[in-house]
């Protein structure tokens, strides 16, 4: 673990209780003589604390130092993800965070089913991912009612679909890309994009949406 998330990190004293207390000192068996590093994921700083007092259920920490430490992807990537089963999103969100995706907007596309997104759960997974990887922020999550609205707000969007235009050749041009749901895109949705704005990979195999998004992030960011 590269740091620990706490909303109050930066305060001169920090109280650790309940599940976090148990995780740090019972699960990870942290040595109370060693410093602990925290982020609040609101600013760019990392905060160093030491144990001031400890008992079975609560620890009070004292701030001893802090510094600005930015660990973020060098390239920004915004993915418009047509809604799929939340379980598949949940399963892949941490990997996308580690790969460096900047933002994901969930879009209600024509073939999307009416899935509900548990943003609170996703944010917990993202925070845990950044704690493990050291990333100093997390993926920004958003939603959009339809593809037309998304395109209006993101005019330089590309579409990931079957295409002779290789995504590899557009790596430096793409900062926003749209991925279909399990049913893919409708003819109407495809018609909204010029052919040079539709990119694909060198494969005739149909990828599941959750496989495609990892492929996109890997090709454009790594």
Coordinates of N, CA and C in Angstrom, one line a residue:
X1 N 0.8 -1.2 0.0 CA 0.0 0.0 0.0 C 0.9 1.2 0.0
X2 N 0.7 2.1 -1.0 CA 1.5 3.3 -1.1 C 1.1 4.5 -0.2
X3 N -0.2 4.5 0.1 CA -0.7 5.5 1.0 C -2.1 5.1 1.5
X4 N -2.6 5.8 2.4 CA -3.9 5.5 3.0 C -4.8 6.7 2.7
X5 N -6.0 6.4 2.3 CA -7.0 7.5 2.0 C -7.7 7.9 3.3
X6 N -7.8 9.2 3.5 CA -8.6 9.7 4.6 C -9.1 11.1 4.3
X7 N -10.4 11.3 4.4 CA -10.9 12.6 4.0 C -10.3 13.8 4.7
X8 N -9.8 13.5 6.0 CA -9.3 14.6 6.8 C -7.8 14.7 6.8
X9 N -7.2 13.9 5.9 CA -5.7 14.0 5.8 C -5.3 15.4 5.4
X10 N -4.4 16.0 6.2 CA -3.8 17.3 6.2 C -4.1 18.0 7.5
X11 N -5.0 17.5 8.3 CA -5.2 18.0 9.7 C -4.0 17.7 10.6
X12 N -3.8 18.5 11.6 CA -2.6 18.3 12.4 C -2.7 17.0 13.2
X13 N -3.9 16.7 13.6 CA -4.1 15.3 14.2 C -5.2 14.6 13.4
X14 N -5.1 13.3 13.4 CA -6.0 12.4 12.6 C -6.4 11.3 13.5
X15 N -7.7 11.0 13.6 CA -8.2 9.9 14.4 C -8.6 8.7 13.4
X16 N -8.0 7.6 13.7 CA -8.3 6.4 13.0 C -9.1 5.4 13.8
X17 N -10.3 5.0 13.3 CA -11.2 4.2 14.1 C -11.8 3.1 13.3
X18 N -12.4 2.2 14.0 CA -13.2 1.1 13.4 C -12.5 0.3 12.3
X19 N -13.1 0.2 11.1 CA -12.5 -0.7 10.1 C -11.1 -0.3 9.7
X20 N -10.9 1.0 9.5 CA -9.5 1.4 9.1 C -8.5 1.1 10.1
X21 N -8.8 1.3 11.4 CA -8.0 1.0 12.5 C -7.6 -0.5 12.5
X22 N -8.6 -1.3 12.3 CA -8.4 -2.7 12.3 C -7.6 -3.1 11.1
X23 N -7.8 -2.5 10.0 CA -7.1 -2.9 8.8 C -5.6 -2.6 8.9
X24 N -5.3 -1.4 9.4 CA -3.9 -0.9 9.5 C -3.1 -1.7 10.5
X25 N -3.7 -1.9 11.7 CA -2.9 -2.5 12.8 C -3.1 -3.9 13.1
X26 N -4.2 -4.5 12.6 CA -4.5 -5.9 12.8 C -4.3 -6.8 11.6
X27 N -4.8 -6.2 10.4 CA -4.7 -7.0 9.2 C -3.3 -6.8 8.6
X28 N -2.9 -5.6 8.5 CA -1.5 -5.3 7.9 C -0.4 -5.3 8.9
X29 N -0.8 -5.3 10.2 CA 0.1 -5.4 11.3 C 1.2 -4.3 11.2
X30 N 0.8 -3.1 11.0 CA 1.7 -2.0 10.8 C 2.5 -1.7 12.1
X31 N 3.8 -1.5 12.0 CA 4.6 -1.2 13.1 C 4.3 0.2 13.6
X32 N 3.9 0.4 14.9 CA 3.5 1.7 15.3 C 4.7 2.7 15.4
X33 N 5.9 2.2 15.3 CA 7.0 3.1 15.3 C 7.3 3.7 13.9
X34 N 6.7 3.2 12.9 CA 6.9 3.7 11.6 C 5.9 4.7 11.2
X35 N 6.2 5.6 10.3 CA 5.3 6.7 9.8 C 4.3 6.1 8.9
X36 N 3.1 6.7 8.8 CA 2.0 6.4 7.9 C 1.8 7.5 6.9
X37 N 1.6 7.2 5.7 CA 1.4 8.2 4.6 C -0.1 8.2 4.2
X38 N -0.6 9.4 4.1 CA -2.1 9.6 3.8 C -2.2 10.5 2.7
X39 N -3.3 10.4 1.9 CA -3.8 11.4 1.0 C -5.3 11.6 1.2
X40 N -5.8 12.8 0.8 CA -7.2 13.1 0.9 C -7.8 13.0 -0.5
X41 N -7.0 12.9 -1.5 CA -7.5 12.8 -2.9 C -8.2 14.0 -3.4
X42 N -8.1 15.1 -2.7 CA -8.6 16.4 -3.1 C -7.5 17.3 -3.5
X43 N -6.4 17.3 -2.8 CA -5.2 18.1 -3.2 C -4.2 17.1 -3.7
X44 N -3.0 17.6 -4.0 CA -1.9 16.8 -4.6 C -0.9 16.4 -3.6
X45 N -1.2 16.6 -2.3 CA -0.1 16.4 -1.3 C -0.2 15.0 -0.8
X46 N 0.9 14.5 -0.2 CA 0.9 13.3 0.6 C 1.4 13.7 2.0
X47 N 0.7 13.2 3.0 CA 0.9 13.6 4.4 C 1.5 12.5 5.2
X48 N 2.6 12.9 5.9 CA 3.2 11.9 6.8 C 2.8 12.1 8.2
X49 N 2.3 11.0 8.8 CA 1.9 11.0 10.2 C 2.7 10.0 11.1
X50 N 2.7 10.2 12.4 CA 3.2 9.2 13.3 C 2.2 9.0 14.4
X51 N 2.3 7.9 15.0 CA 1.3 7.5 16.1 C 1.5 8.3 17.3
X52 N 0.5 9.0 17.8 CA 0.5 9.8 19.0 C 0.0 9.0 20.2
X53 N -1.1 8.3 20.0 CA -1.6 7.4 21.0 C -2.4 6.3 20.3
X54 N -2.5 5.1 21.0 CA -3.2 4.0 20.4 C -3.9 3.1 21.5
X55 N -5.1 2.6 21.2 CA -5.7 1.6 22.0 C -6.3 0.6 21.1
X56 N -7.1 -0.3 21.7 CA -7.7 -1.4 20.9 C -8.5 -1.0 19.7
X57 N -9.2 0.2 19.9 CA -10.2 0.6 18.8 C -9.9 1.9 18.1
X58 N -8.9 2.6 18.6 CA -8.7 3.9 18.0 C -7.3 4.3 18.1
X59 N -6.8 5.0 17.1 CA -5.5 5.6 17.0 C -5.5 7.1 16.7
X60 N -4.7 7.8 17.4 CA -4.6 9.3 17.1 C -3.2 9.5 16.5
X61 N -3.2 10.1 15.3 CA -2.0 10.4 14.6 C -1.6 11.9 14.6
X62 N -0.3 12.2 14.6 CA 0.1 13.5 14.5 C 0.9 13.8 13.2
X63 N 0.5 14.9 12.5 CA 1.1 15.3 11.3 C 2.5 15.7 11.5
X64 N 3.5 15.1 10.8 CA 4.9 15.6 11.0 C 5.5 16.2 9.7
X65 N 4.9 15.9 8.6 CA 5.4 16.5 7.3 C 4.4 16.3 6.2
X66 N 4.6 17.0 5.1 CA 3.8 16.8 3.9 C 4.6 17.4 2.7
X67 N 4.3 16.9 1.5 CA 4.8 17.4 0.3 C 3.9 17.2 -0.9
X68 N 4.0 18.0 -1.9 CA 3.2 17.8 -3.1 C 3.9 16.7 -3.9
X69 N 3.1 15.6 -4.2 CA 3.6 14.5 -4.9 C 2.6 14.0 -5.9
X70 N 2.8 14.4 -7.1 CA 1.8 14.1 -8.2 C 2.2 12.8 -8.9
X71 N 1.4 11.8 -8.9 CA 1.6 10.6 -9.6 C 0.4 10.3 -10.4
X72 N 0.4 10.8 -11.6 CA -0.8 10.7 -12.5 C -0.3 10.3 -13.9
X73 N -1.2 9.8 -14.7 CA -0.8 9.5 -16.1 C -0.4 10.7 -16.9
X74 N 0.6 10.5 -17.8 CA 1.0 11.7 -18.6 C 0.0 12.1 -19.7
X75 N -0.8 11.1 -20.1 CA -1.8 11.4 -21.1 C -3.2 11.3 -20.5
X76 N -4.1 12.1 -20.9 CA -5.5 12.1 -20.5 C -6.4 11.2 -21.4
X77 N -7.2 10.4 -20.9 CA -8.1 9.6 -21.7 C -9.5 9.5 -21.1
X78 N -10.5 10.0 -21.9 CA -11.9 10.0 -21.5 C -12.6 8.9 -22.3
X79 N -13.2 8.0 -21.6 CA -13.9 6.9 -22.3 C -15.4 7.0 -22.0
X80 N -16.2 7.1 -23.1 CA -17.6 7.1 -23.0 C -18.0 5.6 -23.1
X81 N -18.6 5.1 -22.1 CA -18.9 3.6 -22.0 C -20.4 3.4 -22.0
X82 N -20.9 2.9 -23.1 CA -22.3 2.6 -23.2 C -22.7 1.5 -22.1
X83 N -23.7 1.7 -21.4 CA -24.0 1.0 -20.2 C -24.1 -0.5 -20.4
X84 N -23.4 -1.2 -19.5 CA -23.4 -2.7 -19.4 C -23.7 -3.1 -18.0
X85 N -23.8 -4.4 -17.8 CA -24.1 -5.0 -16.5 C -23.1 -4.4 -15.4
X86 N -23.6 -3.9 -14.3 CA -22.8 -3.2 -13.3 C -21.7 -4.2 -12.8
X87 N -22.0 -5.5 -12.7 CA -21.0 -6.5 -12.2 C -19.7 -6.5 -13.1
X88 N -19.9 -6.3 -14.4 CA -18.8 -6.2 -15.3 C -18.0 -5.0 -15.1
X89 N -18.7 -3.9 -14.9 CA -18.0 -2.6 -14.6 C -17.2 -2.7 -13.3
X90 N -17.8 -3.2 -12.3 CA -17.2 -3.4 -11.0 C -16.0 -4.2 -11.1
X91 N -16.0 -5.3 -11.9 CA -14.9 -6.2 -12.0 C -13.6 -5.5 -12.7
X92 N -13.8 -4.5 -13.5 CA -12.7 -4.0 -14.3 C -12.3 -2.6 -13.9
X93 N -13.1 -1.9 -13.0 CA -12.8 -0.5 -12.8 C -11.4 -0.3 -12.2
X94 N -11.0 -1.2 -11.3 CA -9.7 -1.0 -10.7 C -8.5 -1.1 -11.7
X95 N -8.6 -2.0 -12.6 CA -7.6 -2.1 -13.7 C -7.6 -0.9 -14.5
X96 N -8.7 -0.3 -14.9 CA -8.8 0.9 -15.7 C -8.1 2.1 -14.9
X97 N -8.3 2.1 -13.6 CA -7.7 3.1 -12.8 C -6.2 3.0 -12.8
X98 N -5.7 1.8 -12.7 CA -4.3 1.5 -12.7 C -3.6 1.8 -14.1
X99 N -4.4 1.6 -15.1 CA -3.9 1.9 -16.5 C -3.8 3.3 -16.8
X100 N -4.6 4.1 -16.0 CA -4.4 5.6 -16.1 C -5.6 6.3 -16.8
X101 N -6.7 5.6 -16.9 CA -7.9 6.3 -17.5 C -8.3 7.5 -16.7
X102 N -8.5 8.7 -17.3 CA -8.8 9.9 -16.6 C -10.3 10.0 -16.2
X103 N -11.2 9.7 -17.1 CA -12.6 9.8 -16.9 C -13.4 8.8 -17.6
X104 N -14.5 8.3 -17.0 CA -15.4 7.4 -17.7 C -16.8 8.0 -17.5
X105 N -17.5 8.2 -18.7 CA -18.8 8.6 -18.7 C -19.7 7.5 -19.2
X106 N -20.7 7.1 -18.3 CA -21.6 6.0 -18.7 C -22.7 6.6 -19.5
X107 N -22.9 6.0 -20.7 CA -23.9 6.5 -21.7 C -25.1 5.5 -21.8
X108 N -26.3 6.0 -21.8 CA -27.4 5.2 -22.1 C -27.6 5.2 -23.6
X109 N -27.0 4.2 -24.2 CA -27.0 4.0 -25.7 C -28.3 3.2 -26.1
X110 N -28.5 3.1 -27.4 CA -29.7 2.5 -27.9 C -29.8 1.0 -27.5
X111 N -28.7 0.3 -27.5 CA -28.8 -1.2 -27.1 C -28.5 -1.4 -25.6
X112 N -28.3 -0.3 -24.9 CA -28.1 -0.5 -23.4 C -29.3 -0.9 -22.7
X113 N -29.2 -1.9 -21.8 CA -30.3 -2.2 -20.9 C -30.2 -1.2 -19.7
X114 N -31.3 -1.2 -18.9 CA -31.5 -0.2 -17.9 C -30.7 -0.7 -16.6
X115 N -29.4 -0.6 -16.7 CA -28.6 -1.0 -15.5 C -28.4 0.3 -14.6
X116 N -28.3 0.0 -13.3 CA -28.1 1.0 -12.3 C -26.6 1.0 -11.9
X117 N -26.0 2.2 -11.8 CA -24.6 2.3 -11.4 C -24.5 2.6 -9.9
X118 N -23.8 1.8 -9.2 CA -23.6 2.1 -7.8 C -22.2 2.9 -7.7
X119 N -22.4 4.2 -7.7 CA -21.2 5.1 -7.8 C -20.4 5.0 -6.5
X120 N -21.1 4.9 -5.4 CA -20.4 4.8 -4.1 C -19.5 3.6 -4.0
X121 N -20.0 2.4 -4.5 CA -19.2 1.2 -4.6 C -18.0 1.4 -5.5
X122 N -18.2 2.0 -6.7 CA -17.1 2.2 -7.6 C -16.0 3.1 -7.1
X123 N -16.5 4.1 -6.4 CA -15.5 5.1 -5.8 C -14.6 4.4 -4.7
X124 N -15.2 3.5 -4.0 CA -14.5 2.7 -3.0 C -13.4 1.9 -3.6
X125 N -13.8 1.2 -4.7 CA -12.9 0.4 -5.5 C -11.8 1.2 -6.1
X126 N -12.1 2.4 -6.6 CA -11.1 3.3 -7.2 C -10.1 3.8 -6.1
X127 N -10.6 4.1 -5.0 CA -9.7 4.6 -3.9 C -8.8 3.5 -3.5
X128 N -9.3 2.3 -3.3 CA -8.4 1.2 -3.0 C -7.4 0.9 -4.0
X129 N -7.8 1.1 -5.3 CA -6.8 0.9 -6.4 C -5.7 1.9 -6.3
X130 N -6.0 3.2 -6.1 CA -5.0 4.2 -6.0 C -4.1 4.0 -4.8
X131 N -4.7 3.6 -3.7 CA -3.9 3.3 -2.5 C -2.8 2.2 -2.8
X132 N -3.2 1.2 -3.6 CA -2.3 0.2 -3.9 C -1.2 0.6 -5.0
X133 N -1.7 1.3 -6.0 CA -0.8 1.7 -7.1 C 0.0 2.9 -6.9
X134 N -0.5 3.8 -6.0 CA 0.2 5.1 -5.7 C -0.4 6.2 -6.5
X135 N -1.3 6.0 -7.4 CA -1.9 7.1 -8.2 C -2.5 8.1 -7.3
X136 N -2.2 9.4 -7.6 CA -2.6 10.4 -6.7 C -4.0 11.0 -6.9
X137 N -4.7 10.4 -7.8 CA -6.1 10.7 -8.0 C -6.8 9.5 -8.4
X138 N -8.1 9.6 -8.7 CA -8.9 8.4 -9.2 C -9.6 8.8 -10.4
X139 N -10.2 7.8 -11.1 CA -11.0 8.1 -12.3 C -12.2 8.9 -11.9
X140 N -12.4 10.0 -12.7 CA -13.7 10.8 -12.6 C -14.8 10.0 -13.2
X141 N -15.9 9.9 -12.5 CA -17.1 9.2 -13.1 C -18.2 10.1 -13.4
X142 N -18.9 9.9 -14.5 CA -20.0 10.8 -14.9 C -21.0 9.9 -15.7
X143 N -22.1 10.5 -16.0 CA -23.1 9.8 -16.8 C -23.7 10.8 -17.9
X144 N -24.3 10.2 -18.9 CA -24.9 11.0 -20.0 C -26.2 10.2 -20.5
X145 N -27.2 10.9 -20.8 CA -28.5 10.3 -21.1 C -28.5 9.6 -22.5
X146 N -27.7 10.1 -23.4 CA -27.7 9.5 -24.7 C -26.4 9.9 -25.5
X147 N -26.2 9.2 -26.6 CA -25.0 9.4 -27.4 C -24.9 10.8 -28.0
X148 N -26.0 11.3 -28.4 CA -26.0 12.7 -29.0 C -25.5 13.7 -28.1
X149 N -26.0 13.7 -26.8 CA -25.5 14.7 -25.8 C -24.0 14.5 -25.5
X150 N -23.6 13.3 -25.5 CA -22.1 13.1 -25.3 C -21.3 13.7 -26.4
X151 N -21.7 13.4 -27.6 CA -21.0 14.0 -28.8 C -21.0 15.5 -28.8
X152 N -22.1 16.1 -28.4 CA -22.2 17.6 -28.3 C -21.2 18.1 -27.3
X153 N -21.0 17.4 -26.2 CA -20.1 17.9 -25.2 C -18.6 17.5 -25.5
X154 N -18.4 16.5 -26.3 CA -17.1 16.0 -26.6 C -17.0 15.8 -28.1
X155 N -16.7 17.0 -28.8 CA -16.8 17.0 -30.3 C -15.7 16.3 -31.0
X156 N -14.6 16.0 -30.3 CA -13.5 15.3 -30.9 C -13.5 13.8 -30.6
X157 N -14.7 13.2 -30.3 CA -14.8 11.8 -29.9 C -14.6 10.9 -31.1
X158 N -13.9 9.8 -30.8 CA -13.8 8.6 -31.7 C -14.7 7.5 -31.2
X159 N -15.0 6.6 -32.2 CA -15.8 5.4 -31.8 C -14.9 4.2 -32.0
X160 N -15.0 3.3 -31.1 CA -14.3 2.0 -31.2 C -15.3 0.9 -31.7
X161 N -14.9 0.4 -32.9 CA -15.8 -0.5 -33.6 C -15.0 -1.3 -34.6
X162 N -15.6 -2.2 -35.3 CA -14.9 -2.8 -36.4 C -14.5 -1.8 -37.4
X163 N -13.2 -1.7 -37.8 CA -12.8 -0.7 -38.7 C -11.4 -1.1 -39.2
X164 N -11.1 -0.6 -40.5 CA -9.8 -0.8 -41.0 C -8.8 0.2 -40.5
X165 N -9.3 1.3 -39.8 CA -8.5 2.3 -39.2 C -8.0 1.8 -37.9
X166 N -6.7 1.5 -37.8 CA -6.2 0.9 -36.6 C -6.1 2.0 -35.5
X167 N -6.5 1.6 -34.3 CA -6.4 2.5 -33.1 C -4.9 2.8 -32.8
X168 N -4.0 1.9 -33.2 CA -2.6 2.1 -33.0 C -2.1 3.3 -33.7
X169 N -2.7 3.5 -34.9 CA -2.2 4.7 -35.7 C -2.8 6.0 -35.3
X170 N -3.8 6.0 -34.4 CA -4.5 7.2 -33.9 C -4.1 7.5 -32.5
X171 N -3.1 6.8 -32.0 CA -2.8 6.9 -30.5 C -2.6 8.3 -30.1
X172 N -1.9 9.1 -30.9 CA -1.6 10.5 -30.5 C -2.8 11.5 -30.7
X173 N -3.8 11.0 -31.4 CA -5.0 11.9 -31.7 C -6.1 11.7 -30.8
X174 N -6.2 10.5 -30.2 CA -7.4 10.2 -29.4 C -7.3 10.6 -27.9
X175 N -8.2 11.5 -27.5 CA -8.3 11.7 -26.0 C -9.7 11.4 -25.5
X176 N -10.6 11.2 -26.4 CA -12.0 10.8 -26.0 C -12.4 9.7 -27.0
X177 N -12.9 8.6 -26.5 CA -13.3 7.5 -27.3 C -14.6 6.8 -26.7
X178 N -15.5 6.3 -27.6 CA -16.7 5.8 -27.1 C -16.8 4.3 -27.4
X179 N -17.2 3.5 -26.4 CA -17.2 2.1 -26.5 C -18.7 1.6 -26.4
X180 N -19.1 0.7 -27.2 CA -20.4 0.2 -27.2 C -20.7 -0.8 -26.1
X181 N -22.0 -1.1 -25.9 CA -22.4 -2.1 -24.9 C -22.3 -3.5 -25.5
X182 N -22.8 -4.5 -24.8 CA -22.7 -5.8 -25.3 C -23.4 -6.0 -26.7
X183 N -24.4 -5.3 -27.0 CA -25.1 -5.4 -28.3 C -24.4 -4.5 -29.4
X184 N -23.4 -3.8 -29.0 CA -22.7 -3.0 -30.0 C -23.4 -1.7 -30.2
X185 N -23.1 -1.0 -31.3 CA -23.8 0.2 -31.7 C -24.9 -0.1 -32.8
X186 N -25.9 0.7 -32.7 CA -26.9 0.7 -33.8 C -26.4 1.3 -35.0
X187 N -27.0 1.1 -36.2 CA -26.7 1.7 -37.4 C -26.8 3.2 -37.3
X188 N -27.8 3.7 -36.6 CA -28.0 5.1 -36.4 C -26.9 5.7 -35.6
X189 N -26.4 5.0 -34.6 CA -25.3 5.5 -33.8 C -24.0 5.6 -34.6
X190 N -23.7 4.5 -35.4 CA -22.5 4.5 -36.2 C -22.5 5.6 -37.3
X191 N -23.7 5.9 -37.8 CA -23.8 7.0 -38.8 C -23.5 8.4 -38.3
X192 N -23.4 8.5 -37.0 CA -23.1 9.8 -36.4 C -21.6 10.1 -36.5
X193 N -20.8 9.2 -37.0 CA -19.3 9.3 -37.0 C -18.8 9.2 -38.4
X194 N -17.9 10.1 -38.8 CA -17.2 9.9 -40.1 C -16.3 8.7 -40.0
X195 N -16.0 8.1 -41.1 CA -15.2 6.8 -41.1 C -13.8 7.0 -40.5
X196 N -13.2 8.2 -40.7 CA -11.9 8.4 -40.1 C -11.9 8.5 -38.6
X197 N -13.1 8.6 -38.0 CA -13.3 8.8 -36.5 C -13.7 7.4 -35.9
X198 N -13.8 6.4 -36.7 CA -14.1 5.0 -36.2 C -12.8 4.2 -36.3
X199 N -12.4 3.7 -35.2 CA -11.2 2.9 -35.1 C -11.4 1.5 -34.5
X200 N -10.5 0.6 -34.9 CA -10.6 -0.8 -34.4 C -9.3 -1.4 -34.2
X201 N -9.3 -2.7 -34.0 CA -8.0 -3.5 -33.9 C -8.0 -4.5 -35.0
X202 N -6.8 -5.1 -35.2 CA -6.6 -6.1 -36.2 C -7.1 -7.4 -35.8
X203 N -8.4 -7.6 -35.7 CA -9.0 -8.8 -35.3 C -10.5 -8.9 -35.8
X204 N -10.9 -10.0 -36.2 CA -12.3 -10.2 -36.6 C -13.2 -10.8 -35.5
X205 N -12.6 -11.0 -34.3 CA -13.2 -11.6 -33.1 C -14.0 -10.5 -32.4
X206 N -15.3 -10.8 -32.1 CA -16.1 -9.8 -31.3 C -15.7 -9.8 -29.9
X207 N -15.2 -8.7 -29.4 CA -14.8 -8.6 -28.0 C -16.0 -8.2 -27.1
X208 N -16.1 -8.8 -25.9 CA -17.0 -8.3 -24.9 C -16.7 -6.9 -24.6
X209 N -17.6 -6.1 -24.1 CA -17.4 -4.7 -23.8 C -16.3 -4.6 -22.7
X210 N -16.3 -5.5 -21.7 CA -15.3 -5.4 -20.6 C -13.9 -5.7 -21.1
X211 N -13.8 -6.6 -22.2 CA -12.5 -6.9 -22.7 C -12.1 -5.7 -23.6
X212 N -13.0 -5.1 -24.4 CA -12.7 -4.0 -25.3 C -12.2 -2.8 -24.5
X213 N -12.7 -2.5 -23.4 CA -12.3 -1.3 -22.7 C -10.9 -1.4 -22.1
X214 N -10.5 -2.6 -21.7 CA -9.2 -2.8 -21.2 C -8.2 -2.7 -22.4
X215 N -8.6 -3.3 -23.6 CA -7.8 -3.2 -24.8 C -7.6 -1.7 -25.2
X216 N -8.7 -0.9 -25.2 CA -8.6 0.5 -25.5 C -7.6 1.2 -24.6
X217 N -7.8 1.0 -23.3 CA -7.0 1.8 -22.3 C -5.5 1.3 -22.4
X218 N -5.2 0.1 -22.7 CA -3.9 -0.4 -22.8 C -3.2 0.1 -24.1
X219 N -3.9 0.1 -25.2 CA -3.3 0.6 -26.4 C -3.1 2.1 -26.4
X220 N -4.0 2.9 -25.8 CA -3.9 4.3 -25.8 C -3.0 4.9 -24.7
X221 N -2.8 4.2 -23.6 CA -2.1 4.7 -22.5 C -0.8 4.1 -22.1
X222 N -0.6 2.9 -22.5 CA 0.6 2.1 -22.0 C 1.7 2.2 -23.1

